[in-house]
Short mmCIF file of C-alpha atoms in Angstrom, two decimals:
data_model
loop_
_atom_site.label_atom_id
_atom_site.label_comp_id
_atom_site.label_asym_id
_atom_site.label_seq_id
_atom_site.Cartn_x
_atom_site.Cartn_y
_atom_site.Cartn_z
CA MET A 1 47.37 169.76 32.12
CA LYS A 2 49.38 167.62 34.58
CA LYS A 3 53.06 168.20 34.36
CA PRO A 4 55.34 165.31 33.62
CA PHE A 5 57.09 163.99 36.63
CA PHE A 6 60.56 164.85 35.35
CA VAL A 7 59.43 168.52 35.34
CA LEU A 8 58.12 168.14 39.15
CA ILE A 9 61.57 166.87 39.96
CA PHE A 10 63.34 169.79 38.24
CA LEU A 11 61.42 172.33 40.01
CA CYS A 12 61.69 170.92 43.50
CA ALA A 13 65.51 170.73 42.67
CA PHE A 14 65.72 174.26 41.63
CA CYS A 15 63.96 175.38 44.58
CA ILE A 16 66.14 173.80 46.79
CA ILE A 17 69.27 174.94 45.09
CA ARG A 18 67.77 178.75 44.92
CA ALA A 19 67.24 178.43 48.88
CA GLN A 20 70.88 177.01 49.42
CA GLN A 21 72.28 179.99 47.51
CA THR A 22 70.43 182.28 49.55
CA PRO A 23 71.98 183.01 52.99
CA VAL A 24 68.93 184.81 54.63
CA LEU A 25 67.39 183.99 57.89
CA PRO A 26 64.22 183.38 58.17
CA LEU A 27 64.18 182.25 54.47
CA PRO A 28 62.19 184.30 52.04
CA ASN A 29 59.18 182.26 50.78
CA ASP A 30 59.60 183.19 46.89
CA ILE A 31 62.91 183.87 45.32
CA ILE A 32 63.93 183.52 41.82
CA ARG A 33 67.39 184.13 40.58
CA SER A 34 68.70 185.85 37.53
CA THR A 35 72.18 186.49 35.86
CA GLY A 36 74.57 188.99 37.15
CA VAL A 37 75.66 190.60 40.45
CA PHE A 38 75.06 194.22 41.85
CA ASP A 39 78.91 195.43 42.65
CA TYR A 40 78.86 197.76 45.42
CA SER A 41 82.76 197.38 46.07
CA LYS A 42 83.68 201.10 44.89
CA GLU A 43 80.53 202.93 45.54
CA MET A 44 76.40 203.43 45.94
CA GLU A 45 73.83 205.67 46.68
CA VAL A 46 70.53 205.32 48.64
CA LYS A 47 67.51 207.13 47.66
CA ILE A 48 63.77 206.91 48.51
CA MET A 49 61.50 206.54 45.43
CA ARG A 50 58.42 207.26 47.67
CA GLY A 51 57.68 207.42 51.11
CA ASP A 52 57.09 209.33 54.21
CA GLU A 53 58.93 210.52 57.64
CA GLY A 54 58.76 206.78 58.55
CA THR A 55 60.76 205.67 55.38
CA LYS A 56 63.20 208.49 56.25
CA GLN A 57 64.09 206.62 59.57
CA VAL A 58 64.16 203.46 57.83
CA SER A 59 66.74 205.07 55.31
CA LYS A 60 68.59 205.95 58.26
CA GLN A 61 69.12 202.63 59.32
CA LEU A 62 70.25 201.70 56.09
CA LEU A 63 72.73 204.32 55.65
CA ALA A 64 74.15 203.14 59.19
CA PHE A 65 74.55 199.65 58.07
CA LEU A 66 76.41 200.91 55.05
CA SER A 67 78.62 202.64 56.97
CA ALA A 68 79.69 199.96 59.57
CA LYS A 69 80.31 198.05 56.30
CA LYS A 70 82.53 200.57 55.33
CA VAL A 71 80.68 201.18 51.95
CA ASN A 72 81.28 204.54 50.11
CA VAL A 73 77.85 206.19 49.76
CA ILE A 74 77.61 209.18 47.63
CA SER A 75 75.26 211.01 45.31
CA SER A 76 74.83 210.26 41.79
CA SER A 77 76.42 206.58 41.93
CA PRO A 78 75.22 204.39 39.32
CA ASN A 79 74.57 201.69 41.93
CA THR A 80 71.42 202.59 43.64
CA VAL A 81 69.31 201.34 46.49
CA TYR A 82 65.62 202.51 46.18
CA LEU A 83 63.03 202.36 48.76
CA ASN A 84 59.72 202.50 47.41
CA LEU A 85 56.41 202.98 49.50
CA GLN A 86 53.52 201.78 47.14
CA LYS A 87 51.29 204.45 46.49
CA GLU A 88 48.56 201.65 45.63
CA LYS A 89 48.69 198.97 48.42
CA THR A 90 48.93 195.63 46.53
CA LEU A 91 51.10 194.23 48.91
CA THR A 92 49.82 192.79 52.62
CA THR A 93 50.96 194.95 55.58
CA GLU A 94 54.36 193.26 56.14
CA ALA A 95 55.16 191.91 52.38
CA TYR A 96 57.87 193.28 50.82
CA GLU A 97 59.45 192.70 47.30
CA LEU A 98 63.44 193.01 46.96
CA ASN A 99 64.38 193.25 43.30
CA ILE A 100 68.13 193.09 42.55
CA THR A 101 69.60 194.15 39.14
CA PRO A 102 73.35 194.72 38.20
CA HIS A 103 72.91 198.69 38.89
CA GLN A 104 69.92 198.87 40.98
CA ILE A 105 68.42 197.43 44.21
CA THR A 106 64.44 198.38 44.90
CA ILE A 107 62.77 197.49 48.04
CA THR A 108 58.97 197.78 47.70
CA GLY A 109 56.74 197.63 50.70
CA ALA A 110 53.02 198.72 51.30
CA THR A 111 54.07 199.89 54.75
CA ASN A 112 57.34 201.21 56.37
CA ALA A 113 57.48 197.56 58.19
CA GLY A 114 57.53 195.88 54.64
CA LEU A 115 60.20 198.29 53.81
CA PHE A 116 62.33 197.40 56.86
CA TYR A 117 62.01 193.60 56.39
CA GLY A 118 63.18 193.54 52.88
CA MET A 119 65.85 195.81 54.15
CA GLN A 120 67.05 193.03 56.91
CA THR A 121 67.04 190.70 54.01
CA LEU A 122 69.35 192.66 51.83
CA PHE A 123 71.57 193.23 55.01
CA GLN A 124 71.87 189.25 55.37
CA LEU A 125 72.76 189.36 51.77
CA MET A 126 75.60 191.77 52.03
CA ASN A 127 76.68 190.63 55.45
CA ALA A 128 77.33 186.93 53.74
CA ASP A 129 79.32 188.34 51.09
CA THR A 130 82.88 189.25 51.35
CA SER A 131 83.40 190.68 47.44
CA LYS A 132 80.73 193.22 47.84
CA GLN A 133 78.74 191.87 45.16
CA ILE A 134 75.35 190.52 45.29
CA ALA A 135 73.71 187.98 43.08
CA CYS A 136 70.93 189.25 40.89
CA MET A 137 67.36 188.30 42.18
CA GLN A 138 63.81 189.01 42.68
CA ILE A 139 62.38 187.96 46.26
CA LYS A 140 58.79 188.29 46.91
CA ASP A 141 58.07 188.01 50.72
CA ALA A 142 55.63 187.87 53.36
CA PRO A 143 55.18 186.22 57.00
CA ALA A 144 53.37 182.69 57.46
CA PHE A 145 51.95 183.88 60.57
CA ALA A 146 51.03 187.79 61.69
CA TYR A 147 52.44 187.24 65.46
CA ARG A 148 56.08 186.38 65.58
CA GLY A 149 56.79 186.83 69.28
CA MET A 150 59.81 186.37 71.87
CA HIS A 151 58.96 186.41 75.52
CA LEU A 152 61.60 187.42 78.44
CA ASP A 153 60.95 186.78 82.01
CA VAL A 154 62.78 189.64 83.91
CA SER A 155 60.96 189.18 87.14
CA ARG A 156 63.05 185.85 88.48
CA HIS A 157 66.19 187.44 87.27
CA PHE A 158 66.52 191.22 86.09
CA PHE A 159 68.16 192.23 83.17
CA GLY A 160 68.39 195.91 82.63
CA PRO A 161 67.81 198.02 79.51
CA ASP A 162 70.75 197.70 77.85
CA VAL A 163 69.79 194.06 77.48
CA ILE A 164 66.59 194.20 76.47
CA LYS A 165 67.78 196.60 73.85
CA GLN A 166 70.16 194.20 72.35
CA TYR A 167 67.41 191.43 72.06
CA LEU A 168 65.27 194.15 70.14
CA ASP A 169 68.13 194.44 68.11
CA VAL A 170 68.04 190.92 67.45
CA MET A 171 64.07 190.43 67.06
CA GLY A 172 64.26 193.15 64.15
CA LYS A 173 67.07 191.52 62.34
CA LEU A 174 64.98 187.87 62.42
CA LYS A 175 61.64 189.70 61.23
CA LEU A 176 59.96 189.21 64.95
CA ASN A 177 57.42 191.82 65.68
CA TYR A 178 56.10 191.30 69.19
CA PHE A 179 58.11 191.35 72.56
CA HIS A 180 56.27 189.76 75.37
CA TRP A 181 57.83 191.46 78.48
CA HIS A 182 56.91 189.48 81.76
CA LEU A 183 57.29 192.40 84.05
CA THR A 184 56.02 190.97 87.50
CA ASP A 185 55.81 187.69 89.10
CA ASP A 186 56.28 186.35 92.73
CA GLN A 187 59.96 186.86 92.66
CA GLY A 188 60.01 190.51 91.67
CA TRP A 189 58.25 193.59 90.50
CA ARG A 190 60.01 195.14 87.77
CA ILE A 191 57.91 198.58 86.56
CA GLU A 192 58.08 202.13 88.50
CA SER A 193 54.61 203.03 89.75
CA LYS A 194 54.24 206.48 90.97
CA LYS A 195 51.30 205.75 92.72
CA TYR A 196 52.47 202.64 94.53
CA PRO A 197 55.92 203.40 95.31
CA ARG A 198 56.30 200.21 97.54
CA LEU A 199 56.01 197.98 94.67
CA THR A 200 59.60 198.99 93.34
CA GLU A 201 60.82 199.94 97.14
CA LYS A 202 59.94 196.58 98.75
CA GLY A 203 58.49 194.38 95.70
CA ALA A 204 61.38 194.84 93.62
CA TRP A 205 63.90 193.47 95.71
CA ARG A 206 64.54 189.93 97.32
CA THR A 207 67.29 188.55 99.88
CA GLU A 208 68.65 185.70 98.51
CA LYS A 209 69.79 182.48 100.43
CA ASP A 210 73.18 183.41 100.79
CA GLY A 211 72.28 187.03 102.09
CA SER A 212 73.03 188.65 98.75
CA ARG A 213 70.39 191.06 97.57
CA HIS A 214 68.81 190.92 93.96
CA GLY A 215 66.55 192.87 92.28
CA GLY A 216 66.03 196.33 90.27
CA TYR A 217 63.26 197.82 88.20
CA TYR A 218 62.59 200.15 84.95
CA THR A 219 61.83 203.83 85.48
CA GLN A 220 58.87 204.76 83.60
CA GLU A 221 61.48 207.09 81.68
CA GLU A 222 63.50 203.85 80.67
CA ILE A 223 60.33 202.05 79.73
CA LYS A 224 59.27 205.07 77.18
CA GLU A 225 62.77 204.89 75.79
CA ILE A 226 62.34 201.37 75.14
CA VAL A 227 58.99 201.54 73.60
CA GLN A 228 60.60 203.77 71.28
CA TYR A 229 63.62 201.59 70.29
CA ALA A 230 61.11 198.83 69.58
CA LYS A 231 58.93 200.79 67.75
CA GLU A 232 61.94 201.84 65.30
CA ARG A 233 62.29 198.20 64.89
CA PHE A 234 58.45 197.51 63.99
CA ILE A 235 58.26 195.34 67.35
CA THR A 236 55.20 196.00 69.74
CA ILE A 237 55.69 195.36 73.13
CA ILE A 238 52.96 193.34 75.40
CA PRO A 239 53.57 193.86 78.90
CA GLU A 240 52.29 191.31 81.37
CA ILE A 241 51.25 192.19 84.85
CA ASP A 242 50.70 188.60 86.34
CA ILE A 243 47.73 188.45 88.41
CA PRO A 244 45.90 186.83 90.35
CA GLY A 245 48.49 184.23 91.14
CA HIS A 246 52.38 184.99 90.96
CA SER A 247 51.33 188.01 93.02
CA SER A 248 53.90 187.44 96.06
CA ALA A 249 55.97 190.71 95.25
CA ILE A 250 52.71 192.73 95.15
CA ILE A 251 51.65 191.48 98.26
CA ALA A 252 55.08 191.60 99.90
CA ALA A 253 54.55 195.81 99.28
CA TYR A 254 50.79 195.88 100.25
CA PRO A 255 49.50 193.02 102.29
CA GLU A 256 46.13 194.54 102.26
CA PHE A 257 45.58 192.93 98.71
CA GLY A 258 46.36 189.46 99.68
CA CYS A 259 44.24 187.07 101.60
CA TYR A 260 45.98 187.51 105.09
CA PRO A 261 46.92 190.65 106.76
CA ASP A 262 50.47 189.40 107.75
CA SER A 263 53.30 190.73 105.83
CA ILE A 264 55.43 188.41 103.61
CA GLN A 265 58.84 188.75 101.78
CA VAL A 266 59.55 188.70 98.17
CA PRO A 267 60.24 184.63 97.73
CA ASN A 268 64.06 183.82 97.05
CA THR A 269 62.70 180.34 96.00
CA PHE A 270 60.98 179.35 92.67
CA GLY A 271 57.58 177.21 91.77
CA ILE A 272 54.09 177.91 92.28
CA LYS A 273 53.16 180.10 95.44
CA GLU A 274 50.23 180.04 97.57
CA ASN A 275 50.00 183.69 98.27
CA ILE A 276 47.59 185.27 95.77
CA LEU A 277 45.44 188.58 95.50
CA CYS A 278 41.99 188.51 97.29
CA PRO A 279 39.12 189.93 95.78
CA SER A 280 38.13 193.33 97.51
CA ASP A 281 37.10 196.68 96.40
CA ALA A 282 40.80 197.87 97.47
CA THR A 283 42.33 195.25 95.32
CA PHE A 284 40.29 196.09 92.17
CA ARG A 285 41.15 199.75 92.52
CA PHE A 286 44.45 199.02 92.99
CA LEU A 287 44.58 197.06 89.51
CA ALA A 288 42.73 199.56 88.00
CA ASP A 289 45.22 202.32 88.94
CA ILE A 290 48.03 199.99 88.04
CA LEU A 291 46.43 199.19 84.31
CA GLU A 292 45.88 203.04 84.21
CA GLU A 293 49.63 203.51 84.54
CA THR A 294 51.04 200.79 82.63
CA THR A 295 48.61 201.02 79.60
CA ASN A 296 49.84 204.71 79.57
CA LEU A 297 53.44 203.69 78.85
CA PHE A 298 52.60 201.08 76.29
CA PRO A 299 50.69 202.17 73.47
CA GLY A 300 50.42 198.78 71.89
CA ARG A 301 46.65 197.26 71.57
CA TYR A 302 47.38 194.28 73.79
CA PHE A 303 48.03 193.45 77.19
CA HIS A 304 48.79 190.13 79.21
CA ILE A 305 47.53 189.66 82.54
CA GLY A 306 48.91 186.06 83.24
CA GLY A 307 46.34 184.06 84.70
CA ASP A 308 48.01 181.07 85.42
CA GLU A 309 48.92 178.67 88.29
CA VAL A 310 45.96 180.19 90.44
CA PRO A 311 45.97 178.02 93.71
CA THR A 312 42.64 178.83 95.38
CA LYS A 313 43.56 177.50 98.88
CA GLN A 314 43.72 181.23 100.47
CA TRP A 315 40.57 181.93 98.75
CA GLU A 316 39.04 179.06 100.18
CA GLN A 317 40.51 179.41 104.00
CA SER A 318 41.04 182.90 104.72
CA GLU A 319 38.51 185.01 106.49
CA ARG A 320 39.03 187.81 103.45
CA GLY A 321 38.04 185.41 101.16
CA LYS A 322 35.17 183.86 102.96
CA THR A 323 33.94 187.60 103.57
CA TYR A 324 34.24 188.40 99.86
CA ALA A 325 32.27 185.34 98.93
CA ALA A 326 29.47 185.71 101.34
CA ALA A 327 28.81 189.36 100.38
CA HIS A 328 28.77 188.61 96.73
CA ASN A 329 27.12 185.37 96.79
CA LEU A 330 30.21 183.58 95.08
CA LYS A 331 31.88 180.41 95.24
CA PRO A 332 36.02 180.96 95.60
CA ASP A 333 36.39 178.78 92.94
CA ALA A 334 34.81 181.49 91.00
CA PHE A 335 37.31 184.11 91.90
CA HIS A 336 39.66 183.47 89.26
CA ALA A 337 36.94 184.17 86.35
CA LEU A 338 35.83 187.36 88.34
CA PHE A 339 39.56 188.51 88.11
CA ILE A 340 39.53 187.76 84.49
CA GLU A 341 36.24 189.58 83.94
CA ARG A 342 37.18 192.64 85.73
CA MET A 343 40.65 193.03 84.15
CA GLN A 344 38.62 192.72 80.67
CA GLU A 345 36.23 195.38 81.52
CA THR A 346 38.94 197.77 82.61
CA LEU A 347 41.40 197.09 79.57
CA SER A 348 38.47 197.31 77.05
CA SER A 349 37.90 201.00 78.42
CA LYS A 350 41.12 202.00 77.60
CA ASN A 351 40.90 200.23 73.98
CA LYS A 352 43.39 197.37 75.02
CA ASP A 353 42.87 193.56 74.24
CA LEU A 354 43.44 191.06 76.90
CA ILE A 355 46.05 187.97 76.43
CA GLY A 356 46.22 185.37 79.19
CA TRP A 357 47.77 181.96 79.45
CA GLY A 358 45.90 178.88 78.92
CA GLU A 359 44.37 178.41 82.20
CA ILE A 360 42.09 181.40 81.86
CA LEU A 361 40.03 178.96 79.10
CA GLU A 362 38.54 177.34 82.28
CA THR A 363 37.03 180.62 83.25
CA SER A 364 34.98 180.78 80.16
CA PRO A 365 36.32 184.27 79.11
CA ALA A 366 34.81 186.34 76.17
CA LYS A 367 35.65 185.61 72.99
CA GLU A 368 37.55 188.68 72.36
CA ILE A 369 40.23 187.48 74.53
CA THR A 370 43.34 185.96 73.22
CA ILE A 371 44.67 182.67 74.61
CA MET A 372 48.44 181.75 74.92
CA SER A 373 48.31 178.12 75.05
CA TRP A 374 51.74 177.26 76.75
CA ARG A 375 51.41 173.22 78.40
CA ASN A 376 50.76 171.83 75.09
CA THR A 377 48.68 173.01 72.10
CA LYS A 378 45.41 171.46 73.55
CA ALA A 379 44.47 174.46 75.08
CA GLY A 380 45.14 176.61 71.90
CA THR A 381 43.20 174.33 69.62
CA GLU A 382 40.46 173.98 71.94
CA ALA A 383 40.30 177.89 72.20
CA ALA A 384 40.62 178.35 68.39
CA GLU A 385 37.53 176.01 68.14
CA LYS A 386 35.70 178.31 70.42
CA GLY A 387 36.52 181.37 68.49
CA HIS A 388 39.36 182.73 70.63
CA ARG A 389 42.39 184.41 68.97
CA VAL A 390 45.25 182.00 69.91
CA ILE A 391 49.14 182.25 70.27
CA MET A 392 50.90 178.73 70.11
CA THR A 393 53.79 178.64 72.44
CA PRO A 394 54.06 174.63 73.83
CA ARG A 395 56.72 174.24 75.83
CA THR A 396 58.04 171.45 74.40
CA PHE A 397 59.04 173.53 71.29
CA CYS A 398 59.21 176.86 72.64
CA TYR A 399 60.68 177.14 76.17
CA PHE A 400 64.25 178.51 75.61
CA ASP A 401 65.05 177.95 79.16
CA TYR A 402 64.91 174.03 78.86
CA PRO A 403 68.62 173.02 78.03
CA GLN A 404 69.89 172.59 74.33
CA ASP A 405 71.45 169.43 75.50
CA TRP A 406 70.20 167.16 77.87
CA ASP A 407 72.16 167.10 81.27
CA ASP A 408 71.91 164.66 83.68
CA GLU A 409 72.58 166.78 86.86
CA LYS A 410 69.58 168.63 85.75
CA LYS A 411 67.28 165.74 85.46
CA GLY A 412 65.09 167.08 88.31
CA ILE A 413 64.72 170.49 87.14
CA TYR A 414 63.73 170.19 83.84
CA MET A 415 60.84 167.67 82.14
CA THR A 416 62.51 167.73 78.87
CA TYR A 417 65.42 169.43 76.71
CA LEU A 418 65.09 171.40 73.68
CA PRO A 419 67.47 170.74 70.66
CA LEU A 420 67.90 173.24 67.65
CA ASP A 421 66.23 171.08 65.25
CA LYS A 422 62.89 170.53 67.32
CA ALA A 423 62.79 174.29 67.90
CA TYR A 424 63.11 174.48 64.08
CA SER A 425 60.26 171.92 63.33
CA PHE A 426 57.70 174.04 65.55
CA ASN A 427 54.38 174.58 63.35
CA PRO A 428 51.61 176.82 65.35
CA LEU A 429 49.02 174.84 63.03
CA ASP A 430 50.36 171.14 63.68
CA LYS A 431 47.37 168.65 64.59
CA ILE A 432 44.61 171.50 63.87
CA LYS A 433 42.72 170.19 61.26
CA SER A 434 39.59 172.47 61.18
CA LYS A 435 40.15 175.36 58.56
CA GLU A 436 38.03 177.62 60.64
CA ALA A 437 40.19 176.75 63.98
CA GLN A 438 43.34 177.43 61.59
CA LYS A 439 42.12 180.78 60.80
CA LYS A 440 42.28 181.58 64.58
CA ILE A 441 45.74 180.50 65.09
CA TRP A 442 47.69 184.16 65.18
CA GLY A 443 51.32 182.66 65.36
CA GLY A 444 53.50 181.48 67.78
CA GLN A 445 56.27 182.56 70.51
CA ALA A 446 59.65 181.56 72.07
CA CYS A 447 59.47 182.04 75.77
CA VAL A 448 62.26 182.35 78.22
CA TRP A 449 61.89 181.96 81.81
CA THR A 450 64.80 182.82 83.72
CA GLU A 451 64.68 180.90 87.38
CA PHE A 452 68.04 179.51 86.38
CA ILE A 453 69.21 182.46 84.06
CA GLU A 454 71.39 184.95 86.23
CA ASP A 455 73.49 186.45 83.90
CA THR A 456 73.60 187.91 80.30
CA GLU A 457 76.20 185.08 78.95
CA THR A 458 73.41 182.15 80.37
CA LEU A 459 70.71 184.00 78.96
CA GLN A 460 72.42 184.26 75.36
CA TYR A 461 73.56 180.57 75.63
CA GLN A 462 69.97 179.77 76.11
CA ILE A 463 68.33 181.95 73.37
CA PHE A 464 70.67 181.31 70.39
CA PRO A 465 70.67 179.74 68.09
CA ARG A 466 67.33 178.39 68.98
CA LEU A 467 65.67 182.15 68.34
CA VAL A 468 66.91 182.02 64.73
CA ALA A 469 65.28 178.47 64.11
CA MET A 470 61.81 179.84 65.97
CA SER A 471 61.97 182.96 63.54
CA GLU A 472 61.98 180.86 60.30
CA SER A 473 59.07 178.60 61.84
CA LEU A 474 56.83 181.67 61.85
CA TRP A 475 58.02 183.55 58.78
CA THR A 476 58.57 180.75 56.35
CA ASN A 477 55.98 178.77 54.77
CA ASN A 478 56.08 175.27 56.38
CA SER A 479 56.45 173.56 52.94
CA GLY A 480 59.50 175.73 52.16
CA LYS A 481 61.71 174.95 55.34
CA ASN A 482 64.59 172.46 55.17
CA TYR A 483 66.65 171.98 58.42
CA ALA A 484 69.79 170.73 56.79
CA ASP A 485 69.92 174.13 54.79
CA PHE A 486 68.74 176.08 57.56
CA GLU A 487 72.06 174.77 59.45
CA LYS A 488 74.19 175.85 56.32
CA ARG A 489 72.51 179.18 56.23
CA LEU A 490 72.97 179.54 59.90
CA LYS A 491 76.71 178.88 59.48
CA SER A 492 76.95 181.48 56.97
CA GLN A 493 75.44 184.45 59.37
CA LYS A 494 77.04 183.07 62.50
CA ASN A 495 78.23 186.40 63.54
CA TYR A 496 75.71 188.43 62.41
CA PHE A 497 72.97 188.21 64.81
CA VAL A 498 75.26 187.78 67.97
CA LYS A 499 78.29 190.25 67.76
CA GLU A 500 81.09 190.19 70.67
CA LYS A 501 80.59 193.93 71.26
CA GLU A 502 76.79 193.63 71.79
CA LEU A 503 76.72 190.38 73.73
CA PRO A 504 78.99 187.89 75.19
CA PRO A 505 80.35 185.45 72.28
CA VAL A 506 78.96 182.23 71.90
CA ASP A 507 79.28 179.37 69.21
CA LEU A 508 76.21 179.47 67.33
CA ILE A 509 76.60 176.01 65.77
CA ARG A 510 78.15 173.84 68.60
CA PHE A 511 76.28 175.71 71.39
CA LYS A 512 79.21 175.75 73.82
CA PRO A 513 79.57 178.75 75.73
CA GLN A 514 82.78 180.58 75.61
CA LYS A 515 84.60 181.71 78.92
#
């Protein structure tokens, strides 16, 4: 039986009202309000209804939040928050249910990740409230996409472990679950290698045009600490070692892996460089060693090898390139595919899955390789239709190094600019008509390249508030998104994601950095 037209209007209006009354980012997908409030102005208690060791760690974060909010947590309080790890897994992996009644809040999840995400929703409800009273409601929520990522380039400009942890904190608050860490590029190698120490002794540093020295790297102990920090926030770190292009820092440290014997300096300019790795037994042995070291530091299943923007001139013209081509009966334009194939074999032997930028699709890679589509959505759509899993990160929607407002002085630097509403409008499934291809879209990701981002204040200004918008594009079903309502909720949580003690302050709404 069809519903009368006025009933449909009422239901739509009800959905809009309940969203506006729920100051949570990203917006939960199913919210039902009820009468009454949960009053925790005097005291409350935290209990684990059902859980394990991971649940205990989640509860500690809840207790820490309540302590910071100066909530009196005591035993035997009539007002109780329960964490419930489902015995029978009826919810999906990251889904949660949040049920708020006048004297009880219950967060239920099939996994501790679900409990953690439900807790983030509760934190925001408490943060937006000044009277320590939360309206009663029931939320049933699950992400629209399994992959919800943030990328950070630390090669062009280096940012230390404390900054990485600050952004992992924000990612946790926004229910983002993959941190793509771009650790190497032409302008610097940022990960300690015990077997190849010159990578950090020489490859991690460059002399700028004004004579100053820029660089830095993460020790293996720092990386282990950051990986654990991310794990506590249910974030998987995907490291990127960019090859065979974007490898000037490697070649500066070890010229024998390049196409020419001459030593080079780590570049202090940006753009695509002609220095690339040359195929040889020594080069592939080096890469296998580096992958061995790096994969031991990152327990996650996924590893990014770049594979983008590979000029072939040195392969075609150098003696090393010609010699390898003749010895293996290959043309230089087949070297790119050879690198991808060898890295895939090495990573598969370590039970890792390879991710590469859209250009590797031109090498006809194995179907199990994941394609990250950045120039536009065309490569991603094509990859999905060929059976590859795809992460969409088209630059016109997802590149947060692009300015938030148009600046005439930077016309020559940027092809476009990316205002907040456009970041919010991102939909990884846009223009993909095939249902089978849609199933291959794993999710999306914000990218932050740092050629022109030299300090933490600029970094924060570029990322916020667009990362908040991106989180909603990846968590909330497209049918439930509303930009005007998003802006209202953003204002209500203005000081929650970025705090003065953690990062330099910025006005999240007007986008103007404060001096």
